[in-house]
Short mmCIF file of C-alpha atoms in Angstrom, two decimals:
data_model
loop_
_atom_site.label_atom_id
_atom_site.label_comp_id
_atom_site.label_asym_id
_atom_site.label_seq_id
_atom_site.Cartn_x
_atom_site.Cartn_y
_atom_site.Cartn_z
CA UNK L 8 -185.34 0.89 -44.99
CA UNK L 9 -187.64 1.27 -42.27
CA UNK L 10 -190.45 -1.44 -41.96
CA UNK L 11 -193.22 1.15 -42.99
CA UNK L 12 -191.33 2.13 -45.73
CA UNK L 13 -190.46 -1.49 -46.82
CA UNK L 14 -194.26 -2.16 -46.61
CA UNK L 15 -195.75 0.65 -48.59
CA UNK L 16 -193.19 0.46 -51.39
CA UNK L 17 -193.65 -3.66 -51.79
CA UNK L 18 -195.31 -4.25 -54.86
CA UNK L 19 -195.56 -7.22 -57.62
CA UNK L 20 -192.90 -7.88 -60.21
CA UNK L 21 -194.09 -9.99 -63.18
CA UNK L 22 -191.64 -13.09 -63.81
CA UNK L 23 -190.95 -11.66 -67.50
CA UNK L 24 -189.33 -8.62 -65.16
CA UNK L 25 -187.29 -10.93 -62.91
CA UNK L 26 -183.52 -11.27 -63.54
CA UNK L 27 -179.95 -12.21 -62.53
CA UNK L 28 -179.28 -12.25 -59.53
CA UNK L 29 -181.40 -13.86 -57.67
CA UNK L 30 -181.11 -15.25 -53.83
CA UNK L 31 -177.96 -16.55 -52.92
CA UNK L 32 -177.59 -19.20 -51.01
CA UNK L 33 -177.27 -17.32 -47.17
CA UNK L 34 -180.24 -15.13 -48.86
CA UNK L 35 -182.31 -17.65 -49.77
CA UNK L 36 -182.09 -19.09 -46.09
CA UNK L 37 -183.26 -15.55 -44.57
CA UNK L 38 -185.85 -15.43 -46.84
CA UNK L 39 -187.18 -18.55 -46.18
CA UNK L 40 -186.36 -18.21 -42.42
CA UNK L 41 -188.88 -15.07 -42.47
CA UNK L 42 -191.14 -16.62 -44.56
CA UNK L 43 -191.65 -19.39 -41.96
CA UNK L 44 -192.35 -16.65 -38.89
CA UNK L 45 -196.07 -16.76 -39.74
CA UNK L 46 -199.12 -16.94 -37.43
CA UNK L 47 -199.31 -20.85 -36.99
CA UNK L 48 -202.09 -22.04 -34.94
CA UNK L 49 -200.90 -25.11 -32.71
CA UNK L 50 -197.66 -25.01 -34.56
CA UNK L 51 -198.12 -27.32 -36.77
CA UNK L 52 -196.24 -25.95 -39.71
CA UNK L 53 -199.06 -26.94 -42.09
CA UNK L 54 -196.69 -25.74 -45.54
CA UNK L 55 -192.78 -26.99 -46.87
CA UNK L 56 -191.00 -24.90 -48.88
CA UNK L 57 -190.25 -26.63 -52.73
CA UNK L 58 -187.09 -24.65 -54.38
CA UNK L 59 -187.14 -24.29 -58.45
CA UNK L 60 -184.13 -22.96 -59.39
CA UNK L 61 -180.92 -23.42 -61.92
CA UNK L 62 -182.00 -26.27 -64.59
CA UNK L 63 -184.66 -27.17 -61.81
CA UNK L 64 -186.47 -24.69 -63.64
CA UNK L 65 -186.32 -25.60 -67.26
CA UNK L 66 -187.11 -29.07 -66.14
CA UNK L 67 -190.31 -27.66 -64.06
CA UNK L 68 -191.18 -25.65 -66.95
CA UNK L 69 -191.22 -28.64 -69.72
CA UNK L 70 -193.42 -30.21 -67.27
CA UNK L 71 -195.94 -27.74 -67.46
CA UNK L 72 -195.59 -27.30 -71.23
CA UNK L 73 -195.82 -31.09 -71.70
CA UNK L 74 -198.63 -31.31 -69.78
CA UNK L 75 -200.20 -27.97 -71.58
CA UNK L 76 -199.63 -29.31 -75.44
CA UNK L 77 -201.34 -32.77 -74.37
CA UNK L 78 -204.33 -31.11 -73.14
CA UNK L 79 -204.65 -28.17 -76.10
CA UNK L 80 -202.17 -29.45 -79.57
CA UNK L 81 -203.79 -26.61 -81.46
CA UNK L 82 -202.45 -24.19 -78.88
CA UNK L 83 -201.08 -20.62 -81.03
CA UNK L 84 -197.47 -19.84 -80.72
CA UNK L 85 -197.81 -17.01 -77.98
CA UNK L 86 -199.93 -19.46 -75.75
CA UNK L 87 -196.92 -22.30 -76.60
CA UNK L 88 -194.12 -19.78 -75.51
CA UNK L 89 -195.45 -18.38 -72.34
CA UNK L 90 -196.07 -22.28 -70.83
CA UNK L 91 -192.54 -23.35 -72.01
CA UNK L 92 -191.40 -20.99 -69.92
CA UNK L 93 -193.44 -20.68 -66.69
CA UNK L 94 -190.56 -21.43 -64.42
CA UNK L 95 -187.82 -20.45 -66.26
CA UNK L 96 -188.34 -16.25 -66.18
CA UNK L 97 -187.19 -15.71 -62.70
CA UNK L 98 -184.16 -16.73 -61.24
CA UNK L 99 -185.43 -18.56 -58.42
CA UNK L 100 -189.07 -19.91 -58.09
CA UNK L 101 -190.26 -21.12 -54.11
CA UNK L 102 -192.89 -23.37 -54.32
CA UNK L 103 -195.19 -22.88 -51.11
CA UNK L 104 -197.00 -26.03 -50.50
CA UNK L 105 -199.94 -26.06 -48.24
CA UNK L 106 -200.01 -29.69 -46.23
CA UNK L 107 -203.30 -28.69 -44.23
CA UNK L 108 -204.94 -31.59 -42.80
CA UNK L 109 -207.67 -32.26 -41.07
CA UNK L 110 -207.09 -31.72 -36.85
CA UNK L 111 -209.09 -32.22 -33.71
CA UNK L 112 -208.90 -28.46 -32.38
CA UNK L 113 -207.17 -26.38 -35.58
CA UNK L 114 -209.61 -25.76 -38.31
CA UNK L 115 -208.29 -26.77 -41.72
CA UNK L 116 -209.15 -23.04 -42.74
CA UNK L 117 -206.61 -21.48 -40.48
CA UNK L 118 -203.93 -23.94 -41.84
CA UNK L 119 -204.57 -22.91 -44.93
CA UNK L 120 -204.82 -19.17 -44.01
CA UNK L 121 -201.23 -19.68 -42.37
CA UNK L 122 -199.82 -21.35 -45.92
CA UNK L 123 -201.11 -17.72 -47.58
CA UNK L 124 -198.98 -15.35 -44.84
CA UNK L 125 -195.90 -17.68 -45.73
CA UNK L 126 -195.95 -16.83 -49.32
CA UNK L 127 -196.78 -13.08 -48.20
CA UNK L 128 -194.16 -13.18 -45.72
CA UNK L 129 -191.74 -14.29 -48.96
CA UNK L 130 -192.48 -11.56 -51.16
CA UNK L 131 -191.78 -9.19 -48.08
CA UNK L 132 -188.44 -10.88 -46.97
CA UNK L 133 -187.39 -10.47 -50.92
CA UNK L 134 -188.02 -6.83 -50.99
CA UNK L 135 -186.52 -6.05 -47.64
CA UNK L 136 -183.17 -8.04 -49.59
CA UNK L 137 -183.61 -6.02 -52.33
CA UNK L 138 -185.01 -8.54 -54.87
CA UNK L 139 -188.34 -8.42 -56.52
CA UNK L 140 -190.85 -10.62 -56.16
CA UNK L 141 -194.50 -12.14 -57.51
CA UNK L 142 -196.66 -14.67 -55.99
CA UNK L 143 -198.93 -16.67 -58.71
CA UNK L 144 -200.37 -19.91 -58.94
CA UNK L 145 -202.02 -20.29 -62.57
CA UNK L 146 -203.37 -23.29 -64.33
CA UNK L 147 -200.91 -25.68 -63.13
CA UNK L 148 -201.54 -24.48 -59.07
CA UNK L 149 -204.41 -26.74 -59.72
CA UNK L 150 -203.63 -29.53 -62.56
CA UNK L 151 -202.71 -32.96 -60.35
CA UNK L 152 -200.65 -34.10 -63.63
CA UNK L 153 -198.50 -31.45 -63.30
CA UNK L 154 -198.33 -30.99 -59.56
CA UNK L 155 -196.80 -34.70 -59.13
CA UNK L 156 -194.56 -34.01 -61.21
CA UNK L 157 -193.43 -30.90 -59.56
CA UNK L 158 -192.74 -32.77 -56.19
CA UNK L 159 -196.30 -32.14 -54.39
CA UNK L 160 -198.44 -34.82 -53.58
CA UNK L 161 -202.32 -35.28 -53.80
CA UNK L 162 -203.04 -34.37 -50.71
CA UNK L 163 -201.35 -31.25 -50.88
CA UNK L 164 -202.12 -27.69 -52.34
CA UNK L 165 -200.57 -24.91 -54.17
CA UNK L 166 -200.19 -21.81 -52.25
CA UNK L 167 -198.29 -20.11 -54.53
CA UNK L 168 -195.53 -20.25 -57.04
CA UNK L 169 -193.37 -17.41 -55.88
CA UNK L 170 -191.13 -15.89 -58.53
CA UNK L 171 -187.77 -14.12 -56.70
CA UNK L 172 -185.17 -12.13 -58.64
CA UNK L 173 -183.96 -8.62 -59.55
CA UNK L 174 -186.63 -6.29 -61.20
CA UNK L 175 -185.30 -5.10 -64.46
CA UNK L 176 -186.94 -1.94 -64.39
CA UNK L 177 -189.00 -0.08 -62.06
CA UNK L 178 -192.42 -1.20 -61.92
CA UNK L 179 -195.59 1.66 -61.75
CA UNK L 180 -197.59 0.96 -58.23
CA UNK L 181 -201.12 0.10 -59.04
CA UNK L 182 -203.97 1.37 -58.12
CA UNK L 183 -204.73 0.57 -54.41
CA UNK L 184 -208.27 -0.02 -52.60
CA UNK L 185 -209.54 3.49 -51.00
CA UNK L 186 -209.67 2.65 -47.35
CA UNK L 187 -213.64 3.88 -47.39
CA UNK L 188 -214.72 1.45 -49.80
CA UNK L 189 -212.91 -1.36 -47.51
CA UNK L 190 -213.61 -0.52 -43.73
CA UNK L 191 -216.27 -0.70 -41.80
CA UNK L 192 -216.44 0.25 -38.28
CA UNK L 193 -218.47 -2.19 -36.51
CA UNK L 194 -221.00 -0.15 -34.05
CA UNK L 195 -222.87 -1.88 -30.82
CA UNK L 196 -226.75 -0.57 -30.53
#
């Protein structure tokens, strides 16, 4: 697939649409190899890479519903299912981890901006492999119980939790921005 193809045909895969197989091994290291060619200011690498996968998952997921049932006990059964399985859907679930810090010449904003192309860059690399992909954070993104938990410190921030496996079915593109409603050409007087 050509890389204007592979980019126009890229689109979101809900977790509940993610199955076997997921990234092997030697995939899982090109994906995360192309994930990590991102714009980088000073090259500091300001993101790490935390891998959910086999029983990794169930365990990740039991953290968040844990941490979900202390917080609402009165929860209804659909709202109970769908946080006992957050990590568990998808075959494989990458964890990008922002670890922007505060520097004398790179603004904290650009570290961050640089922790969002790595999770882009992962949903590409997964579609140019042929797997499916969707990049979320949800509740737990932001919920410091769960996050130490889930192997990332205080200090650090959720990118995304990107879900990686086969699409079951083909998904229907949504609708897309019209290009007038988001450009504007900028015009010196």
């Amino acid at each position: 697939m050509d890389a204007v193809t592979l980019l126009k045909t890229r689109r979101s895969v809900p977790p509940a649409f993610l199955v076997e197989p997921g990234p092997n091994v030697q995939q899982l290291e090109t994906i995360l190899g192309i994930a990590s060619r991102v714009p980088d200011h000073g090259k500091l690498a300001p993101w790490r890479f935390v891998i959910y996968q086999g029983a990794a998952r169930d365990k990740a997921s039991q953290i968040v519903y844990d941490t979900f049932m202390a917080a609402c006990p009165d929860a209804d059964e659909p709202a109970r299912k769908k946080e006992s399985n957050r990590f568990s859907m998808a075959p494989l679930v990458v964890g990008v981890v922002s670890t922007a810090a505060n520097h004398v010449k790179i603004p904290l904003w650009e570290q961050e901006l640089s922790a969002g192309a790595v999770c882009e860059n992962l949903v590409i690399a997964a579609h140019a492999l042929g797997f499916a992909a969707s990049w979320l954070t949800g509740w737990m993104a932001y919920d410091e119980r769960v996050l130490l938990r889930l192997g990332i410190a205080s200090h650090e921030k959720v990118a995304g939790f990107v879900h990686i496996g086969t699409a079951k079915e083909a998904m229907p593109d949504r609708p897309r921005p019209n290009l007038a409603d988001v450009v504007t050409y900028y015009a010196q007087n």
